[in-house]
Tab-separated table of C-alpha atoms in Angstrom:
chain	number	residue	atom	x	y	z
A	192	MET	CA	23.079	-29.411	-2.662
A	193	SER	CA	23.909	-32.297	-1.006
A	194	LYS	CA	25.521	-35.356	-2.768
A	195	ASP	CA	22.551	-37.621	-1.735
A	196	ASP	CA	20.278	-34.470	-3.790
A	197	LYS	CA	23.476	-35.293	-6.835
A	198	GLN	CA	22.477	-38.563	-7.501
A	199	ALA	CA	18.808	-38.393	-6.597
A	200	SER	CA	18.674	-36.112	-10.325
A	201	GLY	CA	21.292	-37.585	-11.905
A	202	GLY	CA	25.049	-36.536	-10.537
A	203	ASP	CA	24.858	-33.316	-12.910
A	204	ALA	CA	22.271	-31.354	-10.777
A	205	VAL	CA	23.166	-27.191	-11.022
A	206	SER	CA	21.949	-25.893	-8.293
A	207	ARG	CA	20.082	-22.348	-8.134
A	208	ARG	CA	24.118	-21.205	-5.824
A	209	ASP	CA	26.213	-22.825	-9.164
A	210	ILE	CA	23.713	-20.367	-11.501
A	211	LEU	CA	24.251	-17.769	-9.707
A	212	GLN	CA	27.985	-17.355	-9.298
A	213	ALA	CA	28.420	-18.612	-12.523
A	214	SER	CA	26.303	-15.322	-13.655
A	215	THR	CA	28.894	-13.240	-11.676
A	216	GLY	CA	32.746	-14.463	-12.079
A	217	THR	CA	35.002	-11.722	-13.500
A	218	ALA	CA	34.960	-13.096	-16.636
A	219	ALA	CA	31.176	-12.592	-17.195
A	220	ILE	CA	31.502	-9.476	-15.666
A	221	ALA	CA	34.238	-8.245	-17.428
A	222	GLY	CA	31.880	-9.712	-20.648
A	223	ALA	CA	28.680	-8.306	-20.162
A	224	ALA	CA	30.471	-4.542	-19.832
A	225	ALA	CA	31.825	-5.195	-22.937
A	226	LEU	CA	28.623	-5.944	-24.746
A	227	MET	CA	27.218	-2.632	-22.376
A	228	ALA	CA	29.706	-1.107	-24.492
A	229	SER	CA	29.793	-2.118	-27.232
A	230	ALA	CA	25.421	-1.352	-27.717
A	231	SER	CA	26.604	2.376	-26.178
A	232	SER	CA	29.170	2.399	-29.040
A	233	ALA	CA	26.377	2.147	-31.236
A	234	ALA	CA	23.481	3.882	-29.795
A	235	THR	CA	25.672	7.059	-30.209
A	236	GLN	CA	26.062	5.992	-33.815
A	237	GLN	CA	22.343	6.606	-34.671
A	238	PRO	CA	21.480	8.992	-37.297
A	239	ALA	CA	19.635	11.891	-35.355
A	240	ASN	CA	16.486	11.527	-37.535
A	241	ASN	CA	16.615	7.465	-36.321
A	242	ALA	CA	13.071	7.028	-35.527
A	243	ILE	CA	13.380	3.654	-32.982
A	244	ARG	CA	14.599	4.616	-30.142
A	245	THR	CA	17.557	1.845	-28.387
A	246	GLY	CA	17.017	2.733	-24.796
A	247	GLU	CA	18.130	5.338	-22.469
A	248	PRO	CA	19.907	5.499	-19.146
A	249	GLN	CA	17.787	5.789	-15.828
A	250	PRO	CA	18.642	9.328	-15.122
A	251	PHE	CA	17.655	9.609	-11.267
A	252	TYR	CA	20.414	6.629	-10.049
A	253	ASP	CA	23.022	4.678	-10.909
A	254	TYR	CA	22.836	0.536	-11.264
A	255	SER	CA	24.280	-1.256	-8.564
A	256	PRO	CA	24.080	-4.634	-8.559
A	257	ILE	CA	23.656	-6.456	-4.679
A	258	THR	CA	26.182	-8.408	-5.300
A	259	ARG	CA	29.444	-6.812	-5.674
A	260	ARG	CA	28.937	-3.596	-3.019
A	261	PRO	CA	30.698	-3.231	0.083
A	262	LYS	CA	28.994	-4.698	3.019
A	263	LEU	CA	25.866	-3.052	4.686
A	264	LYS	CA	25.202	-4.285	8.564
A	265	TRP	CA	22.125	-2.816	10.395
A	266	PRO	CA	22.940	-2.034	14.014
A	267	ASN	CA	22.994	-4.890	17.054
A	268	GLY	CA	23.597	-7.537	13.923
A	269	ALA	CA	20.794	-7.484	12.539
A	270	ARG	CA	19.516	-9.030	9.287
A	271	VAL	CA	16.416	-7.550	8.311
A	272	ALA	CA	15.256	-4.640	8.679
A	273	VAL	CA	11.675	-4.632	9.107
A	274	PHE	CA	10.002	-1.392	7.478
A	275	ILE	CA	6.130	-1.092	7.769
A	276	VAL	CA	4.335	1.453	6.226
A	277	PRO	CA	0.528	2.125	6.782
A	278	ASN	CA	-0.766	4.579	4.515
A	279	VAL	CA	-3.270	6.792	6.173
A	280	GLU	CA	-5.283	9.121	3.443
A	281	HIS	CA	-8.267	11.559	2.554
A	282	TRP	CA	-10.342	11.042	0.076
A	283	ASP	CA	-12.408	14.277	-1.475
A	284	VAL	CA	-15.839	13.697	-1.703
A	285	HIS	CA	-16.096	15.231	-4.944
A	286	ASP	CA	-13.665	14.507	-7.994
A	287	ASP	CA	-12.640	16.833	-9.967
A	288	LYS	CA	-16.047	16.601	-12.284
A	289	GLY	CA	-17.580	16.740	-9.141
A	290	HIS	CA	-18.766	12.772	-9.200
A	291	MET	CA	-19.212	11.062	-5.558
A	292	ASP	CA	-18.013	7.607	-5.382
A	293	VAL	CA	-20.582	6.893	-2.814
A	294	ARG	CA	-19.424	2.718	-2.812
A	295	ASN	CA	-15.282	3.294	-1.519
A	296	LEU	CA	-15.686	6.605	0.447
A	297	PRO	CA	-16.881	4.773	3.349
A	298	ARG	CA	-14.438	2.505	2.882
A	299	ASN	CA	-12.013	4.681	3.029
A	300	ASP	CA	-13.897	6.191	5.994
A	301	TYR	CA	-13.534	3.129	8.045
A	302	GLY	CA	-9.883	2.622	8.301
A	303	LEU	CA	-9.757	6.116	9.540
A	304	ARG	CA	-12.415	5.942	12.157
A	305	VAL	CA	-11.501	2.048	12.945
A	306	ALA	CA	-9.343	0.093	11.309
A	307	VAL	CA	-5.648	2.621	11.476
A	308	TRP	CA	-7.229	2.548	15.810
A	309	ARG	CA	-7.258	-1.557	15.541
A	310	LEU	CA	-3.572	-1.413	14.233
A	311	MET	CA	-1.932	0.492	16.056
A	312	GLU	CA	-3.693	-1.375	19.349
A	313	ILE	CA	-1.934	-4.414	17.171
A	314	PHE	CA	1.687	-2.250	16.738
A	315	GLY	CA	1.013	-0.874	20.190
A	316	GLU	CA	1.671	-4.286	21.657
A	317	ARG	CA	4.362	-5.663	20.165
A	318	ARG	CA	6.148	-2.033	20.846
A	319	ILE	CA	6.449	-1.640	16.683
A	320	GLN	CA	6.680	2.424	15.704
A	321	THR	CA	5.800	2.226	11.717
A	322	THR	CA	6.354	5.636	9.231
A	323	ILE	CA	3.098	7.023	8.095
A	324	ALA	CA	2.591	7.269	4.823
A	325	LEU	CA	0.545	10.929	5.473
A	326	ASN	CA	-1.498	12.796	3.101
A	327	ALA	CA	-1.565	16.282	5.156
A	328	SER	CA	-5.073	16.370	5.020
A	329	VAL	CA	-5.794	14.394	7.961
A	330	CYS	CA	-3.565	17.179	9.819
A	331	ARG	CA	-6.963	18.769	9.470
A	332	PHE	CA	-9.828	16.904	9.383
A	333	TYR	CA	-8.520	14.223	11.999
A	334	PRO	CA	-6.277	15.561	13.974
A	335	GLU	CA	-6.921	13.053	16.683
A	336	LEU	CA	-5.171	10.531	14.197
A	337	ILE	CA	-2.022	12.722	14.136
A	338	TYR	CA	-2.013	13.048	18.352
A	339	ALA	CA	-2.261	9.237	17.919
A	340	PHE	CA	1.079	8.559	15.966
A	341	ARG	CA	3.021	11.470	17.433
A	342	THR	CA	2.314	9.346	21.801
A	343	ARG	CA	3.441	6.076	19.636
A	344	GLY	CA	6.547	7.921	18.248
A	345	ASP	CA	5.223	6.769	14.743
A	346	ALA	CA	7.130	8.293	11.503
A	347	LEU	CA	5.114	11.071	9.382
A	348	MET	CA	6.323	10.668	5.987
A	349	GLY	CA	5.050	13.545	3.014
A	350	HIS	CA	2.401	11.644	1.501
A	351	GLY	CA	0.974	14.330	-1.016
A	352	VAL	CA	-1.932	16.963	0.343
A	353	THR	CA	-4.407	14.715	-0.226
A	354	ASN	CA	-4.717	11.049	-1.760
A	355	SER	CA	-7.215	12.475	-5.035
A	356	GLU	CA	-4.763	14.269	-6.975
A	357	HIS	CA	-1.541	12.863	-8.034
A	358	LEU	CA	1.732	13.787	-8.954
A	359	ASP	CA	1.698	12.417	-12.704
A	360	THR	CA	-0.975	14.143	-14.001
A	361	ALA	CA	0.093	17.536	-12.609
A	362	PRO	CA	1.691	19.947	-14.686
A	363	PRO	CA	5.293	20.276	-13.126
A	364	ALA	CA	5.166	23.075	-11.698
A	365	LYS	CA	1.759	22.101	-9.695
A	366	ALA	CA	2.912	18.924	-8.519
A	367	ALA	CA	6.132	21.185	-7.027
A	368	ALA	CA	4.079	23.233	-5.432
A	369	ILE	CA	1.962	20.605	-3.852
A	370	VAL	CA	5.332	19.088	-2.156
A	371	ARG	CA	5.907	22.200	-0.560
A	372	GLN	CA	1.864	22.616	0.497
A	373	ALA	CA	2.233	18.357	1.958
A	374	VAL	CA	5.629	18.932	3.746
A	375	ASP	CA	4.432	22.554	5.086
A	376	MET	CA	0.799	21.206	6.563
A	377	ILE	CA	2.315	18.564	8.323
A	378	ARG	CA	5.876	20.742	9.947
A	379	ASN	CA	3.491	23.004	10.989
A	380	ALA	CA	0.495	20.490	12.445
A	381	THR	CA	3.232	18.577	14.276
A	382	GLY	CA	6.742	20.531	14.296
A	383	GLN	CA	8.213	17.392	13.784
A	384	LYS	CA	11.554	18.015	10.121
A	385	VAL	CA	9.368	15.881	7.546
A	386	ARG	CA	12.387	13.556	5.832
A	387	GLY	CA	10.691	10.752	3.480
A	388	TRP	CA	8.505	10.619	1.036
A	389	LEU	CA	6.017	8.200	-0.855
A	390	GLY	CA	4.236	10.303	-3.674
A	391	PRO	CA	0.324	8.869	-3.733
A	392	GLY	CA	0.253	6.304	-6.156
A	393	LEU	CA	3.985	6.458	-6.575
A	394	GLY	CA	3.204	9.580	-8.551
A	395	GLU	CA	6.304	11.975	-9.722
A	396	ALA	CA	6.039	14.249	-12.383
A	397	ASP	CA	9.351	15.801	-13.990
A	398	GLY	CA	11.433	17.381	-11.276
A	399	THR	CA	9.074	16.031	-8.307
A	400	LEU	CA	12.810	14.710	-7.477
A	401	ASP	CA	14.382	18.299	-6.749
A	402	ALA	CA	11.676	20.396	-5.451
A	403	LEU	CA	11.689	17.134	-2.376
A	404	LYS	CA	15.442	18.057	-1.715
A	405	ALA	CA	14.818	21.446	-2.016
A	406	ALA	CA	11.369	21.069	0.716
A	407	GLY	CA	14.806	19.393	3.010
A	408	ILE	CA	13.152	16.125	2.196
A	409	GLU	CA	16.017	13.674	2.702
A	410	TYR	CA	14.550	10.324	1.521
A	411	VAL	CA	11.676	9.275	-0.872
A	412	CYS	CA	9.758	5.288	-1.432
A	413	ASP	CA	9.025	6.031	-4.602
A	414	TRP	CA	11.970	4.822	-5.911
A	415	GLY	CA	12.435	1.681	-2.981
A	416	PRO	CA	10.938	-1.082	-5.215
A	417	ALA	CA	14.752	-1.109	-7.190
A	418	ASP	CA	16.308	-2.241	-4.439
A	419	ASP	CA	16.259	-4.494	-1.016
A	420	GLN	CA	18.909	-1.929	0.015
A	421	PRO	CA	18.725	1.781	0.722
A	422	PHE	CA	20.111	3.330	-1.849
A	423	ARG	CA	21.857	7.238	-3.203
A	424	LEU	CA	19.922	9.075	-6.091
A	425	LYS	CA	21.809	11.802	-8.454
A	426	ASN	CA	20.425	14.622	-6.391
A	427	GLY	CA	21.843	13.751	-2.873
A	428	MET	CA	18.510	12.424	-1.489
A	429	TYR	CA	17.890	8.486	-0.997
A	430	ALA	CA	16.154	5.902	-1.726
A	431	VAL	CA	14.721	3.813	1.102
A	432	PRO	CA	12.727	0.071	0.132
A	433	TYR	CA	9.569	-0.049	-0.604
A	434	THR	CA	6.958	-2.187	-2.240
A	435	LEU	CA	4.357	-2.658	-4.990
A	436	ASP	CA	4.254	-6.202	-3.999
A	437	ILE	CA	3.807	-7.026	-0.015
A	438	ASN	CA	1.078	-5.008	-0.430
A	439	ASP	CA	-2.111	-5.212	0.520
A	440	LEU	CA	-3.236	-2.425	-2.007
A	441	GLY	CA	-1.820	-4.255	-4.879
A	442	LEU	CA	-2.419	-7.945	-3.852
A	443	ILE	CA	-5.962	-8.175	-1.683
A	444	ASP	CA	-8.008	-5.117	-3.363
A	445	ARG	CA	-6.842	-5.521	-7.106
A	446	GLN	CA	-6.186	-9.344	-7.357
A	447	GLY	CA	-8.721	-10.555	-4.615
A	448	THR	CA	-5.827	-11.807	-2.560
A	449	PRO	CA	-7.154	-14.031	0.608
A	450	ALA	CA	-5.776	-12.226	4.191
A	451	SER	CA	-3.562	-15.461	4.605
A	452	GLN	CA	-2.012	-15.484	1.801
A	453	PHE	CA	-0.814	-11.813	1.843
A	454	ALA	CA	0.377	-12.663	5.945
A	455	ALA	CA	2.049	-15.895	3.664
A	456	TYR	CA	3.686	-13.688	1.374
A	457	ILE	CA	5.110	-12.014	3.590
A	458	VAL	CA	6.087	-14.331	5.525
A	459	ASP	CA	7.949	-15.881	3.025
A	460	ALA	CA	9.298	-12.541	2.403
A	461	PHE	CA	10.746	-12.292	5.379
A	462	ASP	CA	12.520	-15.428	5.375
A	463	THR	CA	14.286	-14.521	2.060
A	464	LEU	CA	15.851	-12.121	2.965
A	465	TYR	CA	16.074	-13.283	7.321
A	466	ARG	CA	18.607	-15.729	5.087
A	467	GLU	CA	20.520	-13.765	2.797
A	468	GLY	CA	20.664	-10.469	5.317
A	469	GLU	CA	23.221	-13.281	7.324
A	470	ASP	CA	25.882	-11.775	4.466
A	471	GLN	CA	24.301	-8.757	3.441
A	472	ALA	CA	21.533	-7.216	5.431
A	473	ARG	CA	17.947	-6.516	3.535
A	474	VAL	CA	14.639	-4.195	3.701
A	475	LEU	CA	11.485	-5.959	4.429
A	476	PRO	CA	8.521	-3.558	3.088
A	477	ILE	CA	5.686	-4.516	4.303
A	478	ALA	CA	2.585	-1.702	3.208
A	479	LEU	CA	-0.743	-1.301	4.399
A	480	HIS	CA	-3.974	0.413	3.969
A	481	PRO	CA	-6.324	0.867	7.039
A	482	PHE	CA	-9.011	0.115	5.754
A	483	LEU	CA	-7.765	-3.410	4.086
A	484	THR	CA	-5.815	-5.020	6.571
A	485	GLY	CA	-6.807	-3.575	9.485
A	486	ALA	CA	-10.469	-5.384	8.399
A	487	PRO	CA	-11.653	-7.586	11.036
A	488	HIS	CA	-10.799	-10.591	9.401
A	489	ARG	CA	-7.906	-9.569	7.595
A	490	ALA	CA	-6.335	-8.156	10.874
A	491	PRO	CA	-5.095	-11.560	12.784
A	492	HIS	CA	-3.789	-12.624	9.573
A	493	LEU	CA	-1.157	-9.617	9.861
A	494	THR	CA	-0.672	-10.767	13.702
A	495	LYS	CA	0.774	-14.016	12.777
A	496	ALA	CA	3.046	-12.758	9.852
A	497	LEU	CA	4.216	-10.198	13.191
A	498	ASP	CA	4.549	-12.824	15.709
A	499	TYR	CA	6.142	-14.651	13.555
A	500	ILE	CA	8.602	-12.362	12.603
A	501	ARG	CA	9.522	-11.780	15.671
A	502	GLY	CA	10.430	-15.081	16.866
A	503	HIS	CA	13.559	-14.398	15.486
A	504	ASP	CA	16.348	-13.072	16.820
A	505	ARG	CA	18.423	-10.383	14.542
A	506	VAL	CA	15.318	-8.633	13.519
A	507	TRP	CA	14.851	-4.760	13.350
A	508	PHE	CA	11.290	-2.554	13.174
A	509	ALA	CA	12.666	0.131	11.859
A	510	ARG	CA	10.982	3.833	11.181
A	511	GLY	CA	12.311	4.975	7.153
A	512	GLY	CA	14.531	7.877	9.053
A	513	ASP	CA	16.622	5.247	10.965
A	514	ILE	CA	16.908	3.122	8.041
A	515	LEU	CA	18.606	5.936	6.636
A	516	ASP	CA	20.661	7.203	9.228
A	517	ALA	CA	21.813	2.994	9.312
A	518	TYR	CA	23.038	3.397	6.100
A	519	ARG	CA	24.261	6.066	6.370
A	520	ALA	CA	26.345	5.267	9.047
A	521	SER	CA	27.155	1.571	8.014
A	522	VAL	CA	29.773	3.157	5.016
A	523	PRO	CA	29.563	6.852	4.989
A	524	ASP	CA	31.118	7.032	1.479
A	525	ARG	CA	28.824	4.679	-0.170
A	526	THR	CA	26.860	5.656	-3.667
């Protein structure tokens, strides 16, 4: 805050930086640690028959405040890794009760027949490789798409078998079987290792993470909304950032956000992360569904946002596996 700004606000204004510094000082951290220890001690003293839930620790990863981590650096000094994830999905015509959703099925098919090709042209003109969240059944029904993705060098990330069945609604054993089948289908169709995973609807059942690890998956995006950087899971896998915010399904389809505003959100998020990334490198995930952002009245707005990002020097358009490799190489023993 400048001297003039302080004078204009009465001379005693507190900036956002002041608040952050105060809250992350040694005394504050020590106080927070003491409070947490006290709460933990109290929780262990609860009677076994007490019906009040006092909370449980996150079972899959440890808490890690970004203000206390080693500095993460991306290749060539990039401040932000831009992680574009088109969700390419197959929906069955009939649901599990035999019903057909004729209103929405053709719209998804538009994404597969037309819009995804429009998006690939946009990315191709800008030499941007993406990470496709892929329903494995796309390999069966739309081989032309698989050929195009492989030719472009896009990464193929597992995304279930179809989008008609979510893992969180399946028994754990069936969810694990879906994981194995999806990974096998993609690997057999492409001859490539499947390194990443995004569950349909970001759904998981008990044991899904272990099933993913057993299938050879290295990183998962389901838990990615928790951070601006990759982080290690307790079972040895990693989470790579994903987003429910810069996501056209949530914003455009469910909230009715105009495409121009969606593009403005991308730009605003980028500006924030680019500024913060000078000190601590970040990831900007952009989640897309071709039938939405690839529509003719929306695609130009995505193009404008991408061109704005490309106008900055220290930007890295990266695939999920590239981000993971760079993260592990930056500080090999980071957790």
